[in-house]
Tab-separated table of C-alpha atoms and ligand atoms in Angstrom:
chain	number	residue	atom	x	y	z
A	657	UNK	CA	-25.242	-5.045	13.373
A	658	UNK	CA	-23.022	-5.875	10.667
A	659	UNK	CA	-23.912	-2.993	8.614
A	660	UNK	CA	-23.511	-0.508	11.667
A	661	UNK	CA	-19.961	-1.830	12.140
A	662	UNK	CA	-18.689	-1.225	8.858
A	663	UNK	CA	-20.062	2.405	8.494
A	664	UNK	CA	-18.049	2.805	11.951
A	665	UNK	CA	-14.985	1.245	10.809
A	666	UNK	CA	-15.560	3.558	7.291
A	667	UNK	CA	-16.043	6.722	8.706
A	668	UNK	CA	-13.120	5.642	11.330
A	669	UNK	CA	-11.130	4.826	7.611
A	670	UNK	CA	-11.745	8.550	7.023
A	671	UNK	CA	-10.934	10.134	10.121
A	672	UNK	CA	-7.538	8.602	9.449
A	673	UNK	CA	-7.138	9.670	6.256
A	674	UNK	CA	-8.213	13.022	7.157
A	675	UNK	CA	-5.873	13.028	10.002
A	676	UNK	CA	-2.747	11.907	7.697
A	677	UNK	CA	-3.436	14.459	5.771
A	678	UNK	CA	-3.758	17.419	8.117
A	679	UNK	CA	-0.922	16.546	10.013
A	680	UNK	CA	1.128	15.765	6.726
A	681	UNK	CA	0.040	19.171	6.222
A	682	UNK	CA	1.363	21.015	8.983
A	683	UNK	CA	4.315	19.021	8.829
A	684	UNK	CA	4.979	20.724	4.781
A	685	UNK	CA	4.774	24.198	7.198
A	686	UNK	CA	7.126	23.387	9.881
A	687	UNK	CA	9.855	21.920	7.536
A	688	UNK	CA	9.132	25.129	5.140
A	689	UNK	CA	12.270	23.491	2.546
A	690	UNK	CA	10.790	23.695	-0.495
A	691	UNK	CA	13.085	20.881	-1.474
A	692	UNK	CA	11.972	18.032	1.471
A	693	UNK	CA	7.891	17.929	-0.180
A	694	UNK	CA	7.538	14.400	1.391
A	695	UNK	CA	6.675	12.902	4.449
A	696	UNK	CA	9.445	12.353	6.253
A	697	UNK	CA	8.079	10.895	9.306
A	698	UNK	CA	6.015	8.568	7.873
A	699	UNK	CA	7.181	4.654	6.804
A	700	UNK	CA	10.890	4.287	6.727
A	701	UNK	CA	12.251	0.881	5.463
A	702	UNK	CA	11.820	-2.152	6.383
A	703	UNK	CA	12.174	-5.798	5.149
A	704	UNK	CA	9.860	-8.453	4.647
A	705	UNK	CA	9.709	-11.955	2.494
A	706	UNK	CA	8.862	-12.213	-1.126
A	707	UNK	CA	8.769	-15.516	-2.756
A	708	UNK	CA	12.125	-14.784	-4.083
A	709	UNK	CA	13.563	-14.009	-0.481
A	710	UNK	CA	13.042	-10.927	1.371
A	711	UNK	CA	12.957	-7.671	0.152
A	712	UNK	CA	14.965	-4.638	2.190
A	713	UNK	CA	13.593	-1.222	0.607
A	714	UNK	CA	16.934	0.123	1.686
A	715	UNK	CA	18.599	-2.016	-1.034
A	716	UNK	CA	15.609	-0.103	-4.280
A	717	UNK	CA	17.299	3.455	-2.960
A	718	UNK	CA	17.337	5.317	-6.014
A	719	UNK	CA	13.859	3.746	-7.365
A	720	UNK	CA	10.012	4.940	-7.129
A	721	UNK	CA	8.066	2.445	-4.624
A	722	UNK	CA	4.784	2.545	-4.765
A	723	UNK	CA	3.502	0.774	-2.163
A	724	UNK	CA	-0.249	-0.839	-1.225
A	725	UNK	CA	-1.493	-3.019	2.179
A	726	UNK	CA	-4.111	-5.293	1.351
A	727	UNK	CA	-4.869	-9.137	1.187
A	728	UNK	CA	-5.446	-11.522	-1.640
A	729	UNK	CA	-8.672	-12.772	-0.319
A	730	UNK	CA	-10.120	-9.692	-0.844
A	731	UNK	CA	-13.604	-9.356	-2.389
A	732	UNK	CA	-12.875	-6.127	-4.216
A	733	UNK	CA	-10.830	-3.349	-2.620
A	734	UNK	CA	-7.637	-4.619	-3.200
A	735	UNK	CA	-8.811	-5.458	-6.907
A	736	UNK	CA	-9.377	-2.278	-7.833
A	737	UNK	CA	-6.386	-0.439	-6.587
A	738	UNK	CA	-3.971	-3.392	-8.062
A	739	UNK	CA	-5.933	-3.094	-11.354
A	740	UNK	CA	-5.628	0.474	-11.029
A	741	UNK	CA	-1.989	0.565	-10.154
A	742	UNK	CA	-1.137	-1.904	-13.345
A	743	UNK	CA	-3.193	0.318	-15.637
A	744	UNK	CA	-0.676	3.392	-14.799
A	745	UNK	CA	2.402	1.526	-15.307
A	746	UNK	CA	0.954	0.316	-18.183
A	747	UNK	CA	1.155	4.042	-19.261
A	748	UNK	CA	4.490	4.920	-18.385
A	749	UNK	CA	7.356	4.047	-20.944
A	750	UNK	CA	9.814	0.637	-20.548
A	751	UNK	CA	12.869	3.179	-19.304
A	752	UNK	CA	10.004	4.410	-16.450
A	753	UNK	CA	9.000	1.151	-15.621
A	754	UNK	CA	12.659	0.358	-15.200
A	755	UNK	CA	12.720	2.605	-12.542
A	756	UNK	CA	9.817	1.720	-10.539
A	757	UNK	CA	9.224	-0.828	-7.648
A	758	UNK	CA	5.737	-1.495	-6.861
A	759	UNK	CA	5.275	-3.166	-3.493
A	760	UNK	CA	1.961	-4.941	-2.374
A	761	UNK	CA	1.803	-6.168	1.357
A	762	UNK	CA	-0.314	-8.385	2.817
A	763	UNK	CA	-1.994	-7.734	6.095
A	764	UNK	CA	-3.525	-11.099	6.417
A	765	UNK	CA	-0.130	-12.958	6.595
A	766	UNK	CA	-2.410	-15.718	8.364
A	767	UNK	CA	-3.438	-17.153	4.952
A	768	UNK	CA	-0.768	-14.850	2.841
A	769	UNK	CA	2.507	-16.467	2.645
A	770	UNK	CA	4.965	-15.459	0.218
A	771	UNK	CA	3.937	-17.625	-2.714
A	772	UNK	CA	0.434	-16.509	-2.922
A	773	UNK	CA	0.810	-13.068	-2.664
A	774	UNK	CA	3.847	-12.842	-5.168
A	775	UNK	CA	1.450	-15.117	-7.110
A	776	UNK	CA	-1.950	-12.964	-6.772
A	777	UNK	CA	0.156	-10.139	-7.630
A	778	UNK	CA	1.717	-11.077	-10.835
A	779	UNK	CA	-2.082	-11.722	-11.972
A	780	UNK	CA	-2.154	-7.971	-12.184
A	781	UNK	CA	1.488	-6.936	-13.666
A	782	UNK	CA	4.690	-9.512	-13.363
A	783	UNK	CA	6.349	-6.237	-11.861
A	784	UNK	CA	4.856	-5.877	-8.814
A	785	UNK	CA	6.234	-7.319	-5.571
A	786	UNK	CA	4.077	-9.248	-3.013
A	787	UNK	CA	5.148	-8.877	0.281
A	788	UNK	CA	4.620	-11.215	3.200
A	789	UNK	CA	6.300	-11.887	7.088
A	790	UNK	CA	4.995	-13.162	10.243
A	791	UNK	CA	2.271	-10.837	11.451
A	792	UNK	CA	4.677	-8.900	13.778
A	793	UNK	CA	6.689	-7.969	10.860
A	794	UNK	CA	3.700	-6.418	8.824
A	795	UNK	CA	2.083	-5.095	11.448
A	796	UNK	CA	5.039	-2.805	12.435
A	797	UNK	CA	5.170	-1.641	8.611
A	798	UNK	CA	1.513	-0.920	8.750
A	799	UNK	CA	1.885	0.899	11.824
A	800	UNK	CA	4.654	3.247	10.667
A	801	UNK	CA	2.380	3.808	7.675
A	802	UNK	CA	-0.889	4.457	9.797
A	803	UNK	CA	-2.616	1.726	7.882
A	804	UNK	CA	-4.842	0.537	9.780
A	805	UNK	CA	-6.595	-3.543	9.850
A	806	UNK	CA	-9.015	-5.595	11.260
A	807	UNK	CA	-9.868	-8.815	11.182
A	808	UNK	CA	-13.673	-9.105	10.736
A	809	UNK	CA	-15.129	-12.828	11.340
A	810	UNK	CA	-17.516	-13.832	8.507
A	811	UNK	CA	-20.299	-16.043	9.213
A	812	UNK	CA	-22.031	-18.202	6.985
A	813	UNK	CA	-18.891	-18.357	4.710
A	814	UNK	CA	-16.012	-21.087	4.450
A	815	UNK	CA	-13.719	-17.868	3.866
A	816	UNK	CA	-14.077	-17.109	7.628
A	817	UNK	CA	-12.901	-14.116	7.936
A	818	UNK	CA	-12.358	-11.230	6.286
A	819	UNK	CA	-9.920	-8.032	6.628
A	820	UNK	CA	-11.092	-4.815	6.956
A	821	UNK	CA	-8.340	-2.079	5.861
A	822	UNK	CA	-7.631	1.532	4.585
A	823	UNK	CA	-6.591	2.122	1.144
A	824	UNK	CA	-3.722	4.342	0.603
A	825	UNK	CA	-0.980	4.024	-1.977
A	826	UNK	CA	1.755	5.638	-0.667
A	827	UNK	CA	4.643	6.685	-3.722
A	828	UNK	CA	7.993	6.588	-1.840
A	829	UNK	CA	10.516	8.655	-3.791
A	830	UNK	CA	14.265	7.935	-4.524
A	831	UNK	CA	15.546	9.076	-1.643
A	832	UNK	CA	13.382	6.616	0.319
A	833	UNK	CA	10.613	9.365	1.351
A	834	UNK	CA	7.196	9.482	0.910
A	835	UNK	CA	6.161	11.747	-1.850
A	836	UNK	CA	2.904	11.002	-2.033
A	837	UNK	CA	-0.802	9.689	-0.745
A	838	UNK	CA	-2.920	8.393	-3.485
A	839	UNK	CA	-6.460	8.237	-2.102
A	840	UNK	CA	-8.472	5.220	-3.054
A	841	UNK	CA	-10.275	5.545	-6.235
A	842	UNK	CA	-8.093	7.644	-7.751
A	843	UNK	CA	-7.847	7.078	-11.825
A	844	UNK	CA	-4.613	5.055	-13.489
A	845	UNK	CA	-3.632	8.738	-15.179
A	846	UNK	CA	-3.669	10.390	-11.893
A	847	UNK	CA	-1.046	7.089	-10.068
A	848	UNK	CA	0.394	7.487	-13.489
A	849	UNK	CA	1.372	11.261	-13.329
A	850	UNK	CA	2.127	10.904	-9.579
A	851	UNK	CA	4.810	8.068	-10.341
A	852	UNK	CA	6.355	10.517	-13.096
A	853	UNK	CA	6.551	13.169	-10.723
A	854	UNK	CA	8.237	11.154	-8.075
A	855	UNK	CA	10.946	9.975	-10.980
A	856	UNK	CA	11.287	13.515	-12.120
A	857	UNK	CA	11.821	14.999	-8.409
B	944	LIG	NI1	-8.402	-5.181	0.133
């Protein structure tokens, strides 16, 4: 049963993605200004806690935010992307860097509070932000990104539960817009050149 779930909840995963990106798509056709290539309709700022008191994206206007929804209990999703994500700013120069505001947010605020997901984050690079709030808060910023999350019970584990979720880092630009979708599994060079793009537009 367990096995049959997940392959729904997958290929669900990708009918959202798919869906993002078509109607991202006809979105680039009905604004047709070569100078708005984002996605305006999607995200929009918001404000949640860090361990060093909350965080409003309104305030990093003028800064690249990548941003990721995950958990820190997570067995291996989450891992790769944050691994992948501190691999391309390792890549990018100190004046870059300077520029950029990586966000992680946790949709298991249950067991995430602030300190352990600024903690688990700083494992990867001391740059990145982790993001927490009461699960209102984070839900309504994973909404207005279409990220979508489930809690999945686990039996036979003293973890138990786990969070199912879509991986998608989004690369909001300096005018607070979405640039960009980076699909999971892409490759540090590709986050790396999509970040430089986003500082360059
Ligand atoms: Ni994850």
């Amino acid at each position: 049963m367990q096995n049959v779930k997940q392959i729904l909840i997958l290929g669900l995963l990708a009918v959202v993605s798919i869906g993002i990106g078509l109607w991202a798509g006809m979105q680039g056709d009905a604004a047709r200004q070569p100078k708005s290539a984002g996605y305006s309709d999607l995200g929009g700022d918001f404000t949640l806690m860090s361990d060093k008191g909350p965080v409003n994206t309104a305030d990093l206007r003028g800064k690249v935010i990548p941003i990721y929804f995950g958990f820190t209990h997570c067995p291996d999703v989450c891992i790769t992307s944050l691994s992948a994500i501190a691999a391309a700013l390792k890549q990018l120069s100190a004046e870059e860097r300077a520029q950029i505001q990586p966000l992680f947010i946790s949709i298991d605020p249950e067991r995430d509070d602030p300190a352990r997901v600024g903690e688990y984050v700083r494992f990867f690079d001391p740059g990145i932000i982790g993001l927490s709030g009461t699960l209102e808060d984070v839900s309504k910023v994973a909404k207005s990104h279409f990220v979508i999350f489930e809690k999945v019970p686990l039996e036979d584990s003293n973890m138990g539960y786990t969070m199912d979720h879509s991986s998608i880092i989004y690369v909001v630009g300096r005018d607070g817009i979405i640039r960009t979708l980076i699909h999971h599994g892409e490759t540090p060079e590709a986050i790396a050149k999509a970040l430089r793009e986003a500082l360059a537009a």
